Amino acid sequence: GGKIRVRDIGKSYGSTRALEDVSLSVSEGEFCCIVGPSGCGKTTLLRAIAGLDDPDSGSILVDGNPVTDPGLDRGMVFQEYALFPWRTVRGNVRFGLDRPACECADCEARVRELVDLVGLDGFEDAYPKELSGGMKQRVGIARALAVDPEILLMDEPFGSVDARTRDRLHAELLDIWAQTEQTVVFVTHDIDEAVTLADRVVVMDADPGTVRSTLSIDVERP
Ligand code: ADP
Ligand code: ADP
């Protein structure tokens, strides 16, 4: 699973036209990057796929089913982390599980597995304010992966970390992707970042949310 088909979606915020007839298909297991200048509608498109916002028109299908609300088949990573400041790393990751309050052995084991996966073992009891930007985003990724979603949606997840950390996070993310075989839709305004990560890069125009062109880029994977 994890196939996405977006057809002719439009979205306005008052008089601002954020998306205009945007169509996009992403295959199962594909790592797709969406690039475009600030304000072209990338976040709006991603939030619509996530089911966090409703488009005004058009349709979004995931594995043939209409997206109506945030579902367990999709995990979302936000630009500014969106961690709960009063929860520890463990608490934030556990929140991504279907049963956020559950402290049963299975849930505990799953949380530990996720914390290990993103390289944060030893930091389970830390609070977000004690962590660097890169570490916070590792928590965000672990939380998004908690229910083992078919699709990982990422909105400029590394926009707030320094260049060296970003390089490390790219490698880590590709490692995780190789293990999980998820469909990834990754939004960035940085074409270099897109080319580093993607199987395919989709370019959105500055003109409200028009997907201008798509180009296939072969990426050599280690
Ligand atoms: P991007 O992610 O490419 O920067 P966005 O999807 O965030 O673009 O925004 C597209 C357009 O919609 C921009 O003009 C932005 O200012 C506007 N917009 C986005 N969210 C809102 C909102 N909640 N209310 C009003 N306007 C918004
Ligand atoms: P991004 O480039 O990721 O969209 P922004 O700084 O443009 O980041 O937007 C941050 C948040 O503010 C987003 O949730 C977006 O939907 C919202 N937003 C963007 N533009 C507007 C706007 N004109 N009015 C209200 N909210 C907005």
CSV table of C-alpha atoms and ligand atoms in Angstrom, one decimal:
chain,number,residue,atom,x,y,z
A,1,GLY,CA,0.0,0.0,0.0
A,2,GLY,CA,0.9,3.7,0.0
A,3,LYS,CA,-0.2,4.8,-3.4
A,4,ILE,CA,-1.3,8.4,-3.6
A,5,ARG,CA,-3.4,10.0,-6.3
A,6,VAL,CA,-4.2,13.7,-6.1
A,7,ARG,CA,-6.6,15.0,-8.7
A,8,ASP,CA,-7.4,18.6,-9.5
A,9,ILE,CA,-7.4,19.9,-6.0
A,10,GLY,CA,-8.0,23.6,-5.2
A,11,LYS,CA,-7.9,25.5,-2.0
A,12,SER,CA,-8.4,29.1,-1.0
A,13,TYR,CA,-7.8,30.9,2.2
A,14,GLY,CA,-10.2,33.8,1.9
A,15,SER,CA,-9.0,35.7,-1.2
A,16,THR,CA,-5.7,33.8,-1.3
A,17,ARG,CA,-5.7,31.0,-3.8
A,18,ALA,CA,-3.2,28.5,-2.3
A,19,LEU,CA,-3.8,25.6,-4.7
A,20,GLU,CA,-5.2,25.6,-8.3
A,21,ASP,CA,-6.0,22.4,-10.0
A,22,VAL,CA,-3.1,20.4,-8.6
A,23,SER,CA,-2.7,16.8,-9.7
A,24,LEU,CA,0.0,14.4,-8.6
A,25,SER,CA,0.5,10.7,-8.3
A,26,VAL,CA,3.0,9.0,-6.1
A,27,SER,CA,3.7,5.3,-6.4
A,28,GLU,CA,4.0,2.8,-3.6
A,29,GLY,CA,7.4,2.9,-2.0
A,30,GLU,CA,8.5,6.0,-3.9
A,31,PHE,CA,10.5,8.8,-2.3
A,32,CYS,CA,9.0,11.9,-3.9
A,33,CYS,CA,10.2,15.4,-3.1
A,34,ILE,CA,8.0,18.4,-3.8
A,35,VAL,CA,10.0,21.6,-4.4
A,36,GLY,CA,8.9,25.2,-5.1
A,37,PRO,CA,9.3,28.7,-3.7
A,38,SER,CA,7.9,29.8,-0.4
A,39,GLY,CA,4.1,30.4,-0.6
A,40,CYS,CA,3.5,28.2,-3.7
A,41,GLY,CA,1.2,25.8,-1.7
A,42,LYS,CA,3.5,23.0,-0.7
A,43,THR,CA,2.4,22.9,2.9
A,44,THR,CA,-1.3,23.2,1.9
A,45,LEU,CA,-0.9,20.2,-0.5
A,46,LEU,CA,0.9,18.1,2.1
A,47,ARG,CA,-1.7,18.9,4.8
A,48,ALA,CA,-4.5,17.9,2.4
A,49,ILE,CA,-2.8,14.5,1.7
A,50,ALA,CA,-2.4,14.1,5.5
A,51,GLY,CA,-6.1,14.8,5.9
A,52,LEU,CA,-5.4,17.7,8.2
A,53,ASP,CA,-7.0,20.2,5.9
A,54,ASP,CA,-9.9,19.8,3.4
A,55,PRO,CA,-9.4,21.0,-0.2
A,56,ASP,CA,-12.3,23.0,-1.6
A,57,SER,CA,-12.4,20.9,-4.8
A,58,GLY,CA,-10.8,17.8,-6.4
A,59,SER,CA,-10.1,14.4,-4.8
A,60,ILE,CA,-7.3,12.7,-3.0
A,61,LEU,CA,-7.1,8.9,-2.9
A,62,VAL,CA,-4.8,6.7,-0.9
A,63,ASP,CA,-4.8,3.1,-2.1
A,64,GLY,CA,-8.0,4.0,-3.8
A,65,ASN,CA,-9.8,5.3,-0.7
A,66,PRO,CA,-10.8,8.9,-0.4
A,67,VAL,CA,-8.8,10.8,2.3
A,68,THR,CA,-11.3,12.2,4.8
A,69,ASP,CA,-9.3,12.7,8.0
A,70,PRO,CA,-5.8,11.9,9.4
A,71,GLY,CA,-5.5,8.2,9.2
A,72,LEU,CA,-3.1,5.6,10.7
A,73,ASP,CA,-1.8,4.9,7.2
A,74,ARG,CA,-0.1,8.3,7.2
A,75,GLY,CA,2.5,9.8,9.5
A,76,MET,CA,3.3,13.5,9.4
A,77,VAL,CA,6.6,15.3,10.3
A,78,PHE,CA,6.3,19.1,10.8
A,79,GLN,CA,8.8,21.8,10.0
A,80,GLU,CA,8.8,23.2,13.6
A,81,TYR,CA,8.8,19.8,15.2
A,82,ALA,CA,5.4,20.3,16.9
A,83,LEU,CA,6.5,18.3,19.9
A,84,PHE,CA,4.6,18.4,23.2
A,85,PRO,CA,6.9,20.4,25.5
A,86,TRP,CA,5.6,18.9,28.7
A,87,ARG,CA,6.2,15.4,27.5
A,88,THR,CA,9.5,13.5,27.5
A,89,VAL,CA,11.0,11.9,24.4
A,90,ARG,CA,9.3,8.7,25.4
A,91,GLY,CA,6.0,10.5,26.0
A,92,ASN,CA,6.1,12.3,22.6
A,93,VAL,CA,6.9,9.1,20.7
A,94,ARG,CA,4.2,7.2,22.6
A,95,PHE,CA,1.8,9.8,21.6
A,96,GLY,CA,2.2,8.6,18.0
A,97,LEU,CA,1.0,5.2,18.9
A,98,ASP,CA,-2.7,4.5,18.5
A,99,ARG,CA,-3.0,4.3,22.3
A,100,PRO,CA,-0.9,7.2,23.5
A,101,ALA,CA,-1.5,6.6,27.2
A,102,CYS,CA,-0.8,2.9,27.1
A,103,GLU,CA,2.2,1.7,29.2
A,104,CYS,CA,1.9,-2.0,28.4
A,105,ALA,CA,5.0,-4.0,27.7
A,106,ASP,CA,4.3,-4.1,23.9
A,107,CYS,CA,3.9,-0.3,23.7
A,108,GLU,CA,6.9,0.3,25.8
A,109,ALA,CA,8.9,-2.1,23.6
A,110,ARG,CA,7.7,-0.3,20.5
A,111,VAL,CA,8.6,3.1,21.9
A,112,ARG,CA,12.1,1.8,22.7
A,113,GLU,CA,12.5,0.3,19.2
A,114,LEU,CA,11.5,3.7,17.6
A,115,VAL,CA,13.8,5.7,19.9
A,116,ASP,CA,16.7,3.3,18.9
A,117,LEU,CA,15.7,3.6,15.2
A,118,VAL,CA,16.2,7.3,15.3
A,119,GLY,CA,19.4,7.1,17.4
A,120,LEU,CA,18.1,8.6,20.6
A,121,ASP,CA,18.6,5.8,23.0
A,122,GLY,CA,19.7,7.3,26.3
A,123,PHE,CA,17.5,10.3,25.8
A,124,GLU,CA,14.1,8.7,26.6
A,125,ASP,CA,13.5,10.9,29.7
A,126,ALA,CA,14.7,14.2,28.2
A,127,TYR,CA,12.3,17.0,27.4
A,128,PRO,CA,12.3,18.8,24.0
A,129,LYS,CA,13.9,21.9,25.4
A,130,GLU,CA,16.9,19.9,26.4
A,131,LEU,CA,17.4,18.6,22.9
A,132,SER,CA,19.1,20.1,19.8
A,133,GLY,CA,17.1,20.9,16.7
A,134,GLY,CA,18.2,17.7,15.0
A,135,MET,CA,17.4,15.6,18.0
A,136,LYS,CA,13.9,17.2,18.2
A,137,GLN,CA,13.3,16.2,14.6
A,138,ARG,CA,14.4,12.7,15.3
A,139,VAL,CA,11.7,12.6,17.9
A,140,GLY,CA,9.2,14.0,15.4
A,141,ILE,CA,10.2,11.2,12.9
A,142,ALA,CA,9.9,8.5,15.6
A,143,ARG,CA,6.5,9.8,16.5
A,144,ALA,CA,5.3,9.8,12.9
A,145,LEU,CA,6.6,6.2,12.4
A,146,ALA,CA,4.9,4.9,15.6
A,147,VAL,CA,2.0,3.2,13.9
A,148,ASP,CA,4.1,2.0,11.1
A,149,PRO,CA,2.3,4.1,8.5
A,150,GLU,CA,2.3,3.3,4.8
A,151,ILE,CA,3.1,6.9,4.0
A,152,LEU,CA,5.4,9.4,5.6
A,153,LEU,CA,4.7,13.0,4.9
A,154,MET,CA,7.4,15.5,5.7
A,155,ASP,CA,7.1,19.3,5.6
A,156,GLU,CA,10.6,20.9,5.4
A,157,PRO,CA,11.6,18.7,8.3
A,158,PHE,CA,15.2,19.8,8.3
A,159,GLY,CA,14.7,23.5,7.6
A,160,SER,CA,15.6,24.5,11.1
A,161,VAL,CA,18.8,22.5,11.6
A,162,ASP,CA,22.4,23.3,10.6
A,163,ALA,CA,23.9,22.0,7.4
A,164,ARG,CA,26.0,19.2,9.0
A,165,THR,CA,23.2,17.9,11.1
A,166,ARG,CA,21.0,18.0,8.0
A,167,ASP,CA,23.5,15.8,6.1
A,168,ARG,CA,23.4,13.3,8.9
A,169,LEU,CA,19.7,13.3,9.1
A,170,HIS,CA,19.4,12.8,5.3
A,171,ALA,CA,21.5,9.6,5.6
A,172,GLU,CA,19.5,8.4,8.6
A,173,LEU,CA,16.2,9.1,6.8
A,174,LEU,CA,17.3,7.1,3.8
A,175,ASP,CA,18.4,4.2,6.0
A,176,ILE,CA,15.0,4.2,7.7
A,177,TRP,CA,13.3,4.4,4.3
A,178,ALA,CA,15.3,1.4,3.1
A,179,GLN,CA,14.1,-0.6,6.1
A,180,THR,CA,10.4,0.5,6.1
A,181,GLU,CA,9.8,0.7,2.3
A,182,GLN,CA,7.3,3.5,2.9
A,183,THR,CA,6.0,6.0,0.4
A,184,VAL,CA,7.6,9.3,1.3
A,185,VAL,CA,6.4,12.7,0.3
A,186,PHE,CA,9.0,15.3,1.3
A,187,VAL,CA,8.4,19.0,0.9
A,188,THR,CA,11.3,21.4,0.6
A,189,HIS,CA,12.2,24.7,-1.1
A,190,ASP,CA,15.8,23.5,-1.5
A,191,ILE,CA,16.4,21.8,-4.8
A,192,ASP,CA,19.7,20.4,-3.7
A,193,GLU,CA,18.0,18.6,-0.8
A,194,ALA,CA,15.4,17.3,-3.1
A,195,VAL,CA,17.9,15.8,-5.5
A,196,THR,CA,19.9,14.3,-2.6
A,197,LEU,CA,16.9,12.4,-1.3
A,198,ALA,CA,14.3,11.8,-4.1
A,199,ASP,CA,13.5,9.1,-6.6
A,200,ARG,CA,11.5,11.8,-8.3
A,201,VAL,CA,11.2,15.6,-7.9
A,202,VAL,CA,8.0,17.4,-8.5
A,203,VAL,CA,8.2,21.1,-9.1
A,204,MET,CA,5.5,23.5,-8.0
A,205,ASP,CA,5.2,26.9,-9.6
A,206,ALA,CA,5.1,30.2,-7.8
A,207,ASP,CA,1.9,30.8,-9.6
A,208,PRO,CA,-0.7,29.4,-7.1
A,209,GLY,CA,0.0,25.8,-6.6
A,210,THR,CA,0.4,24.7,-10.2
A,211,VAL,CA,2.5,21.6,-10.6
A,212,ARG,CA,4.5,22.8,-13.5
A,213,SER,CA,6.5,19.8,-14.3
A,214,THR,CA,7.9,16.6,-13.0
A,215,LEU,CA,11.3,15.2,-13.7
A,216,SER,CA,12.7,11.9,-12.9
A,217,ILE,CA,16.1,11.8,-11.3
A,218,ASP,CA,18.0,8.6,-10.7
A,219,VAL,CA,19.6,8.6,-7.4
A,220,GLU,CA,22.4,6.1,-6.6
A,221,ARG,CA,21.6,4.4,-3.4
A,222,PRO,CA,24.4,2.9,-1.4
B,1,ADP,P1,4.4,26.9,1.0
B,1,ADP,O1,4.3,25.7,1.9
B,1,ADP,O2,4.8,26.5,-0.4
B,1,ADP,O3,5.3,28.0,1.5
B,1,ADP,P2,1.7,27.3,1.8
B,1,ADP,O4,0.9,26.2,1.4
B,1,ADP,O5,2.1,27.5,3.2
B,1,ADP,O6,2.9,27.5,0.8
B,1,ADP,O7,0.9,28.6,1.5
B,1,ADP,C1,0.3,28.9,0.2
B,1,ADP,C2,-0.4,30.2,0.2
B,1,ADP,O8,-1.5,30.2,1.1
B,1,ADP,C3,0.5,31.4,0.7
B,1,ADP,O9,0.1,32.5,0.1
B,1,ADP,C4,0.1,31.5,2.2
B,1,ADP,O10,0.3,32.7,2.7
B,1,ADP,C5,-1.4,31.1,2.2
B,1,ADP,N1,-1.8,30.4,3.4
B,1,ADP,C6,-1.4,29.2,3.9
B,1,ADP,N2,-2.0,28.9,5.0
B,1,ADP,C7,-2.9,29.9,5.3
B,1,ADP,C8,-3.8,30.1,6.3
B,1,ADP,N3,-4.0,29.2,7.3
B,1,ADP,N4,-4.6,31.2,6.2
B,1,ADP,C9,-4.4,32.1,5.2
B,1,ADP,N5,-3.5,31.9,4.2
B,1,ADP,C10,-2.7,30.9,4.2
B,2,ADP,P1,5.8,27.0,5.3
B,2,ADP,O1,6.7,27.7,4.3
B,2,ADP,O2,6.1,25.7,5.7
B,2,ADP,O3,4.4,27.1,4.8
B,2,ADP,P2,5.1,29.4,6.7
B,2,ADP,O4,6.0,30.2,7.6
B,2,ADP,O5,4.7,29.9,5.3
B,2,ADP,O6,5.8,28.0,6.6
B,2,ADP,O7,3.7,29.1,7.5
B,2,ADP,C1,3.7,28.6,8.8
B,2,ADP,C2,2.2,28.4,9.2
B,2,ADP,O8,1.4,29.6,9.1
B,2,ADP,C3,1.6,27.3,8.4
B,2,ADP,O9,0.8,26.5,9.2
B,2,ADP,C4,0.7,28.0,7.4
B,2,ADP,O10,-0.5,27.3,7.0
B,2,ADP,C5,0.3,29.3,8.2
B,2,ADP,N1,0.2,30.5,7.3
B,2,ADP,C6,1.0,30.8,6.2
B,2,ADP,N2,0.6,31.9,5.7
B,2,ADP,C7,-0.4,32.4,6.4
B,2,ADP,C8,-1.3,33.5,6.3
B,2,ADP,N3,-1.2,34.4,5.4
B,2,ADP,N4,-2.2,33.6,7.3
B,2,ADP,C9,-2.4,32.7,8.2
B,2,ADP,N5,-1.6,31.6,8.4
B,2,ADP,C10,-0.7,31.4,7.5
